[in-house]
Coordinates of N, CA, C and O in Angstrom, one line a residue:
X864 N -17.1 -8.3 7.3 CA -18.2 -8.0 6.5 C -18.2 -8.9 5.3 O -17.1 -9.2 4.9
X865 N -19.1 -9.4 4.5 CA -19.3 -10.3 3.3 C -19.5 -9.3 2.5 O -20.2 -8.3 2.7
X866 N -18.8 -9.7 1.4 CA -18.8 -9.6 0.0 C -19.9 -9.8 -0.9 O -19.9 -9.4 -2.0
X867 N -20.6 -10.3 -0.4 CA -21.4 -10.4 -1.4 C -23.1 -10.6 -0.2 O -23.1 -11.2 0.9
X868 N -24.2 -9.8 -0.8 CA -25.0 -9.8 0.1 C -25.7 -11.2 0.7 O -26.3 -11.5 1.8
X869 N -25.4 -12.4 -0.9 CA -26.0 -13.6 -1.1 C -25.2 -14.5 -0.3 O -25.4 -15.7 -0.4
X870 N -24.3 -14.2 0.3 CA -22.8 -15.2 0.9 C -23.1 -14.9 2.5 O -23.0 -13.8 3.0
X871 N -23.5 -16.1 3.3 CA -23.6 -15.7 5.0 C -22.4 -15.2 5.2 O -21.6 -15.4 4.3
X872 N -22.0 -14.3 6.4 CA -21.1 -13.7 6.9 C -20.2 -14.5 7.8 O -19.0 -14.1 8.1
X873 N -20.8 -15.8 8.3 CA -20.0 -16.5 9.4 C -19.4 -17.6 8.7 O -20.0 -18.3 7.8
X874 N -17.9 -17.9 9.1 CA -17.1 -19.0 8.5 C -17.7 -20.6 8.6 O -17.5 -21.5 7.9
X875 N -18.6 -20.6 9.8 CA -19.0 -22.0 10.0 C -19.9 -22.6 8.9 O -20.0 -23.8 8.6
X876 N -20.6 -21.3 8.1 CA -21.4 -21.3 6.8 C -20.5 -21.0 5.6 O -21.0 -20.7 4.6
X877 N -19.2 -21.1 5.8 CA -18.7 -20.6 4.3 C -17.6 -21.3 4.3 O -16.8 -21.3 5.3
X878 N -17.4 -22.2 3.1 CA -16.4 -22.7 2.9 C -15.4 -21.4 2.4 O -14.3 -22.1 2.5
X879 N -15.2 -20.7 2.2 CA -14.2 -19.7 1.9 C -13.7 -19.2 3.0 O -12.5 -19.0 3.0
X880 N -14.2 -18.9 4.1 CA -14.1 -18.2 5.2 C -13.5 -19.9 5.9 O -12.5 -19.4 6.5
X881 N -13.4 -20.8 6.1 CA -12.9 -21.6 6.6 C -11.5 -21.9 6.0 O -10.5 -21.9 6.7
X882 N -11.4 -22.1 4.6 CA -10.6 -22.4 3.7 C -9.5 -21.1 4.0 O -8.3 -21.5 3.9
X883 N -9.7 -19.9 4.3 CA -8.9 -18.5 4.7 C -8.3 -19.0 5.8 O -7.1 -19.4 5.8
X884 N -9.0 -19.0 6.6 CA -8.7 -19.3 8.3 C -7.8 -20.6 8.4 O -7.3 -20.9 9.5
X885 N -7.8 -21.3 7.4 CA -6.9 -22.4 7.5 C -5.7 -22.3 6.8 O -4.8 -23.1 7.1
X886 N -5.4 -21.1 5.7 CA -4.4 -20.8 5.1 C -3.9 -20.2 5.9 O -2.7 -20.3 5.8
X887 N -4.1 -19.5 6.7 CA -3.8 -17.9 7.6 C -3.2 -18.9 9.0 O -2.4 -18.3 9.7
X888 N -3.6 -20.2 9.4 CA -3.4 -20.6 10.4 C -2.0 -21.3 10.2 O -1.0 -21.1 11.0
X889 N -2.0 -22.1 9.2 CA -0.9 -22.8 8.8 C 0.2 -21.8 8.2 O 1.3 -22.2 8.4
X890 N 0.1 -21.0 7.7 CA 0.9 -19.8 7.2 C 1.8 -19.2 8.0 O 3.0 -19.0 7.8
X891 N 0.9 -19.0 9.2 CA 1.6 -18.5 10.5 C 2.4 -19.3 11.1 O 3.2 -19.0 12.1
X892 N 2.2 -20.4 10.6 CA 3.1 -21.6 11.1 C 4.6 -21.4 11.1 O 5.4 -21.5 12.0
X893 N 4.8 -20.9 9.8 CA 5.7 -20.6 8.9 C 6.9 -19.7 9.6 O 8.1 -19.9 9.9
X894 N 5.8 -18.5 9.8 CA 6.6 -17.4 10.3 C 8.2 -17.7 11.2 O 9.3 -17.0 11.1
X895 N 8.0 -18.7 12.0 CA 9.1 -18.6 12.6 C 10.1 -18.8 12.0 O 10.9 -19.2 12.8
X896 N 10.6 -18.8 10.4 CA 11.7 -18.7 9.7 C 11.7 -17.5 9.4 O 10.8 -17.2 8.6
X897 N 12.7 -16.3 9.8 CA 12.5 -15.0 10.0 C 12.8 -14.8 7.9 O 12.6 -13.7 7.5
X898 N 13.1 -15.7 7.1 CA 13.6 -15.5 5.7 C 11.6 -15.6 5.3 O 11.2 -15.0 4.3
X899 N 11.0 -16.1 5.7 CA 9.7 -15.9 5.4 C 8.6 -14.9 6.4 O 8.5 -14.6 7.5
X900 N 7.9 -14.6 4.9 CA 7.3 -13.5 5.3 C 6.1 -13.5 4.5 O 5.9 -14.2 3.5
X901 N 5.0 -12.4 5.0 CA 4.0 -12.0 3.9 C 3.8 -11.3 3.2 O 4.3 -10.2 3.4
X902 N 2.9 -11.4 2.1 CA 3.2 -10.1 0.9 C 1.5 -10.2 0.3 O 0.4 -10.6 0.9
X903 N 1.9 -9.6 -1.1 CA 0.4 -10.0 -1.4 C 1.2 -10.2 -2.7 O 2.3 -9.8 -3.0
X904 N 0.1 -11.2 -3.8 CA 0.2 -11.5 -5.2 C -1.1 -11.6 -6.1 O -2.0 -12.4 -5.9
X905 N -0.9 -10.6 -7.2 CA -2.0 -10.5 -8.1 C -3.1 -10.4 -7.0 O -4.1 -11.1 -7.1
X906 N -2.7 -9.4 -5.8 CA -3.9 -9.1 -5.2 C -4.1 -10.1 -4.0 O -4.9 -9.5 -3.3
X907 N -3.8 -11.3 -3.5 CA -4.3 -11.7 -2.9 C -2.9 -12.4 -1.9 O -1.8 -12.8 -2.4
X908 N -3.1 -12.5 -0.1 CA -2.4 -12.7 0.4 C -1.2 -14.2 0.3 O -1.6 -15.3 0.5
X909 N -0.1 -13.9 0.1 CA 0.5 -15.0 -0.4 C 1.7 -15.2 0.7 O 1.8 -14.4 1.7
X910 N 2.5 -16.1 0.5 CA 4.0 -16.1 1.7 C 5.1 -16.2 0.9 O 5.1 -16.7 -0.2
X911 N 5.9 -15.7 1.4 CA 7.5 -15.8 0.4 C 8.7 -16.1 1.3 O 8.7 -15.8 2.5
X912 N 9.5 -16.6 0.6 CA 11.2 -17.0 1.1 C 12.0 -16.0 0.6 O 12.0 -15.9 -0.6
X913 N 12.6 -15.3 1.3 CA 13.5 -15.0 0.9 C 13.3 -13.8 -0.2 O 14.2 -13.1 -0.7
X914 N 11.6 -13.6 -0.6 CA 11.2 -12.7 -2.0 C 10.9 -13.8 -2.9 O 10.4 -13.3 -3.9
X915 N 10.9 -15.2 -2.9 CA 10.7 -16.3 -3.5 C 9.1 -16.5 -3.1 O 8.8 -16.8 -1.9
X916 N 8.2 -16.2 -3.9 CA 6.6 -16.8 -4.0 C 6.7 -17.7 -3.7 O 7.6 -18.2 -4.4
X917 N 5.9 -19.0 -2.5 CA 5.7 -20.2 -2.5 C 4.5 -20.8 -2.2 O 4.3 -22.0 -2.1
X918 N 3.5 -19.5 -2.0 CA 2.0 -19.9 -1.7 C 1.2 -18.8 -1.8 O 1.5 -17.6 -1.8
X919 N 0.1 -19.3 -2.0 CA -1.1 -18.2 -1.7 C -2.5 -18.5 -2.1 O -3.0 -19.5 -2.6
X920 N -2.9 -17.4 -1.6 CA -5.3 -18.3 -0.9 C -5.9 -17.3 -2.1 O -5.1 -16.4 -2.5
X921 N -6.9 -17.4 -2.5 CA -7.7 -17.2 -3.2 C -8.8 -17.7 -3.1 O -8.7 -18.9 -3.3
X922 N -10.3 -17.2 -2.7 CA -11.7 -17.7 -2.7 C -11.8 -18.6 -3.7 O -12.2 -19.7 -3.4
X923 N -11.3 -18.1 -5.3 CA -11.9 -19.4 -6.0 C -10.9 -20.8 -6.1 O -11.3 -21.9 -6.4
X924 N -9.8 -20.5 -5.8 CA -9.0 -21.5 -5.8 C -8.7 -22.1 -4.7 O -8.8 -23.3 -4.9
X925 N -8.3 -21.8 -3.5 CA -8.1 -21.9 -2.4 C -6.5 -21.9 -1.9 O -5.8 -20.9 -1.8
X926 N -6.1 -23.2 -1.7 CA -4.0 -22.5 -1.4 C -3.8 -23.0 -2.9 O -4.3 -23.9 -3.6
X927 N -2.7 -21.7 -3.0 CA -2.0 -22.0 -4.6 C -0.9 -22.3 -3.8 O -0.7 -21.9 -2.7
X928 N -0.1 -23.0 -4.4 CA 1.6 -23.4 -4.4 C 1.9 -23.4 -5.4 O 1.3 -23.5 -6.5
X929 N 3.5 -23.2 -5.1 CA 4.5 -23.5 -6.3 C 5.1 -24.6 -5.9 O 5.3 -24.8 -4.7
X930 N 5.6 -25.5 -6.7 CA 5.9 -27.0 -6.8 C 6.7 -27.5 -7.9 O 6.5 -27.2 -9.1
X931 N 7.5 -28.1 -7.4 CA 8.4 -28.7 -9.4 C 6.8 -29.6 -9.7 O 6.0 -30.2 -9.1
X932 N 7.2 -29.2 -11.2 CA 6.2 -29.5 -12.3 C 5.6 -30.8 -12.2 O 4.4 -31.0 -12.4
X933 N 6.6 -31.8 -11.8 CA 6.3 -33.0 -11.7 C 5.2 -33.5 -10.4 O 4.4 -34.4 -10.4
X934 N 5.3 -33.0 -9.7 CA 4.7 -33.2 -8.5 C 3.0 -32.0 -8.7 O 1.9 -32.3 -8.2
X935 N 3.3 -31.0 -9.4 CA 2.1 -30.2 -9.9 C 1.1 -31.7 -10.5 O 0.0 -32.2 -10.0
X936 N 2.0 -32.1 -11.5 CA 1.4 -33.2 -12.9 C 0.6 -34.3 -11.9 O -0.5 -34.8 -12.3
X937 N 1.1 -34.7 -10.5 CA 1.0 -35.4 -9.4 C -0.4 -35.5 -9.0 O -1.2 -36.4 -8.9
X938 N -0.4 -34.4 -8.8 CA -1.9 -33.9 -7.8 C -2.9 -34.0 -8.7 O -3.9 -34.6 -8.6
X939 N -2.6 -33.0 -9.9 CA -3.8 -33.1 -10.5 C -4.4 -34.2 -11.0 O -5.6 -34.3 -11.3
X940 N -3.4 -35.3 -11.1 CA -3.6 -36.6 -11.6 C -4.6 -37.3 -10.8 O -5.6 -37.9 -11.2
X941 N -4.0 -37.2 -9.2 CA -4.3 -37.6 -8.0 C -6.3 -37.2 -7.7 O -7.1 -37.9 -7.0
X942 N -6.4 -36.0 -8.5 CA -7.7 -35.5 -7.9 C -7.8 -34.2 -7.0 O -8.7 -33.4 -6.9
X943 N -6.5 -34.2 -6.5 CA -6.3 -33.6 -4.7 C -5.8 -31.7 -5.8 O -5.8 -30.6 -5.4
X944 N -5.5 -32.0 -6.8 CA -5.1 -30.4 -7.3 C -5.6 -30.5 -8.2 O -6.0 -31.6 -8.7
X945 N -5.8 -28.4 -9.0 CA -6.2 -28.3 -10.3 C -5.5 -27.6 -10.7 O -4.5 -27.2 -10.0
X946 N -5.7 -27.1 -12.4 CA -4.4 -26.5 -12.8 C -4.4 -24.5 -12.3 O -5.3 -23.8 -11.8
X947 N -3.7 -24.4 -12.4 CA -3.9 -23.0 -11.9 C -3.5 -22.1 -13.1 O -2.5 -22.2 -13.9
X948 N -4.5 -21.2 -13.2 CA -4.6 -21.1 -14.7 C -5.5 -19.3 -14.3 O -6.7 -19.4 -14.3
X949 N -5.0 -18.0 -13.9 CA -5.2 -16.9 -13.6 C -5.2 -16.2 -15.1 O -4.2 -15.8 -15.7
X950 N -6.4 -16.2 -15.4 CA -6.5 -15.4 -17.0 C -6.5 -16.4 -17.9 O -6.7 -16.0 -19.0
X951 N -6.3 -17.4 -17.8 CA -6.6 -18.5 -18.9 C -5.2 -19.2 -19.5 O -4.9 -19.9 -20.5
X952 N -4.2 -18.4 -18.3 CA -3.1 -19.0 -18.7 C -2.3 -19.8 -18.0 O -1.9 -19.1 -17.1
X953 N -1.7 -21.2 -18.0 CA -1.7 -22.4 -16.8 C -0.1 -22.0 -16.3 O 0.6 -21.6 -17.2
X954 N 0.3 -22.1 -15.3 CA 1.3 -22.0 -14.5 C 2.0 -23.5 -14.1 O 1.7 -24.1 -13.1
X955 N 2.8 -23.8 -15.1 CA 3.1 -25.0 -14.8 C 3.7 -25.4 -13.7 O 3.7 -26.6 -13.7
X956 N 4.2 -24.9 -12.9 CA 4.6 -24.9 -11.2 C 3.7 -24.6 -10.2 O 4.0 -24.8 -9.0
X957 N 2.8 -24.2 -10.5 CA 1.8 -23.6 -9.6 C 0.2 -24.7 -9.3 O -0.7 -24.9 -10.1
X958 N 0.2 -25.1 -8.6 CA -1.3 -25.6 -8.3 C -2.5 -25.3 -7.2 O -2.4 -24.9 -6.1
X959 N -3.3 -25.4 -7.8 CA -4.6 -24.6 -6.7 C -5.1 -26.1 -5.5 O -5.0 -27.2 -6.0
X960 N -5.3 -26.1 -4.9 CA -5.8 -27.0 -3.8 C -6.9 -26.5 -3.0 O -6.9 -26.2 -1.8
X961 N -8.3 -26.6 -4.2 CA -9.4 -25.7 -3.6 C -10.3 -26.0 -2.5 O -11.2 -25.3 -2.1
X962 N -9.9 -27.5 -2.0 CA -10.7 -28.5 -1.1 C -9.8 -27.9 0.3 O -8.6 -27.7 -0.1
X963 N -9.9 -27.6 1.6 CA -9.3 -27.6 2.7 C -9.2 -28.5 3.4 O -10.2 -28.8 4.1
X964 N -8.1 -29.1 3.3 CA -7.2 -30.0 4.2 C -6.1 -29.9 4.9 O -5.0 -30.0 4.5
X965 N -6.5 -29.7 6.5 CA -5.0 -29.4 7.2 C -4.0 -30.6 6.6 O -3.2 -30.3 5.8
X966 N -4.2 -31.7 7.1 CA -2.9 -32.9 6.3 C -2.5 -32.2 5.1 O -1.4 -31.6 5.1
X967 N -3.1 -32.0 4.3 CA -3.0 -32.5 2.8 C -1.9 -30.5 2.6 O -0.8 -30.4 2.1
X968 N -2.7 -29.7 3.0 CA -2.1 -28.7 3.2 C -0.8 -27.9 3.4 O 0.0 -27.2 2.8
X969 N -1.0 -28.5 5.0 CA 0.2 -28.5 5.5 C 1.7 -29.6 5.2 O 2.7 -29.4 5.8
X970 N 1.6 -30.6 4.4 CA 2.2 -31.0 3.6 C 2.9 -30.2 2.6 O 4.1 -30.1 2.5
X971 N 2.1 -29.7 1.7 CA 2.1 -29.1 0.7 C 2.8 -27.8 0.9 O 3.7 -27.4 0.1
X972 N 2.5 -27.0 2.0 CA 3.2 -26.0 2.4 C 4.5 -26.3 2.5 O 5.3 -25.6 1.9
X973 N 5.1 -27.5 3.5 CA 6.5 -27.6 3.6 C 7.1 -28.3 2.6 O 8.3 -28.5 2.8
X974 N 6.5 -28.7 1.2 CA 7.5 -29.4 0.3 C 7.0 -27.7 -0.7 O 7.6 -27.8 -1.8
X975 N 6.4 -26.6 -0.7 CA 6.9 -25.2 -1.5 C 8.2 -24.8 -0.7 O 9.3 -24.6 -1.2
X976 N 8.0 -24.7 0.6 CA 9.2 -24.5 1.2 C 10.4 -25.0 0.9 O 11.3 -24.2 0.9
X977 N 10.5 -26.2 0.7 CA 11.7 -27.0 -0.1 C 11.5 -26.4 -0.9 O 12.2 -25.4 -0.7
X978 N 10.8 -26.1 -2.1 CA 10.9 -26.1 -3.6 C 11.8 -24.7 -3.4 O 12.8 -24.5 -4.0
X979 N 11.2 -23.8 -2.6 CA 11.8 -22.1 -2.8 C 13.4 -22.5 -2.4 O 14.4 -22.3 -3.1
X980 N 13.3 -22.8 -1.6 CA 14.9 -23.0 -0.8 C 15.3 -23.8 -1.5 O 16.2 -24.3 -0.8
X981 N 15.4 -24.4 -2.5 CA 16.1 -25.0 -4.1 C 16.3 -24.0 -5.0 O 17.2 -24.2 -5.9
X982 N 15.4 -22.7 -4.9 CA 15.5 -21.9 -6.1 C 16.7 -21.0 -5.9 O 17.3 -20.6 -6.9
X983 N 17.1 -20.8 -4.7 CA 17.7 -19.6 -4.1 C 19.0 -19.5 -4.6 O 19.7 -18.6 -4.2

């Protein structure tokens, strides 16, 4: 069902509904490290290691990650990220990747995965 009456209902018309289905696909990727799993954060579906946050989708942002700072500083430089900033306040490890890109994505997913399995 759509959210909003003004938003078509089918993914082929919504970049949100695509941008989901590509987090949800690549996510599942994941799964088969039984230390990762899914949860939700500030509401919205995310993946964790271990209890370690290392991603998550949001309509307006699209995949958030966690990332050392330097590689955050990276993307946004790059174009390819923005800052992630939930309430007006920026998360210096964290970046939003609101464009969907399997490459660019799925990259991104396996170096949070490094980053979490550093935190541990």
């Amino acid at each position: 069902m759509s959210r909003s009456t003004n938003r078509p209902s089918s993914p082929e018309h919504s970049g949100e509904d695509a941008g989901r289905d590509l987090y949800d696909e690549l996510t599942d990727d994941l799964l088969y490290d039984p230390a990762i799993g899914r949860a939700t954060m500030m509401g919205y579906p995310c993946v964790r290691l271990a209890g370690v946050f290392l991603a998550s989708y949001d309509e307006r942002n699209g995949l958030v990650v966690k990332l050392p700072g330097e590689r955050v500083a990276e993307l946004i430089r790059s174009g390819n990220g923005e800052p992630f900033a939930p309430a007006g306040r920026t998360f210096r490890e964290w970046v939003a990747i609101p464009v969907p890109d399997r490459e660019l994505w799925t990259e991104l997913l396996r170096e949070a995965v490094d980053f979490a399995r550093g935190s541990l």
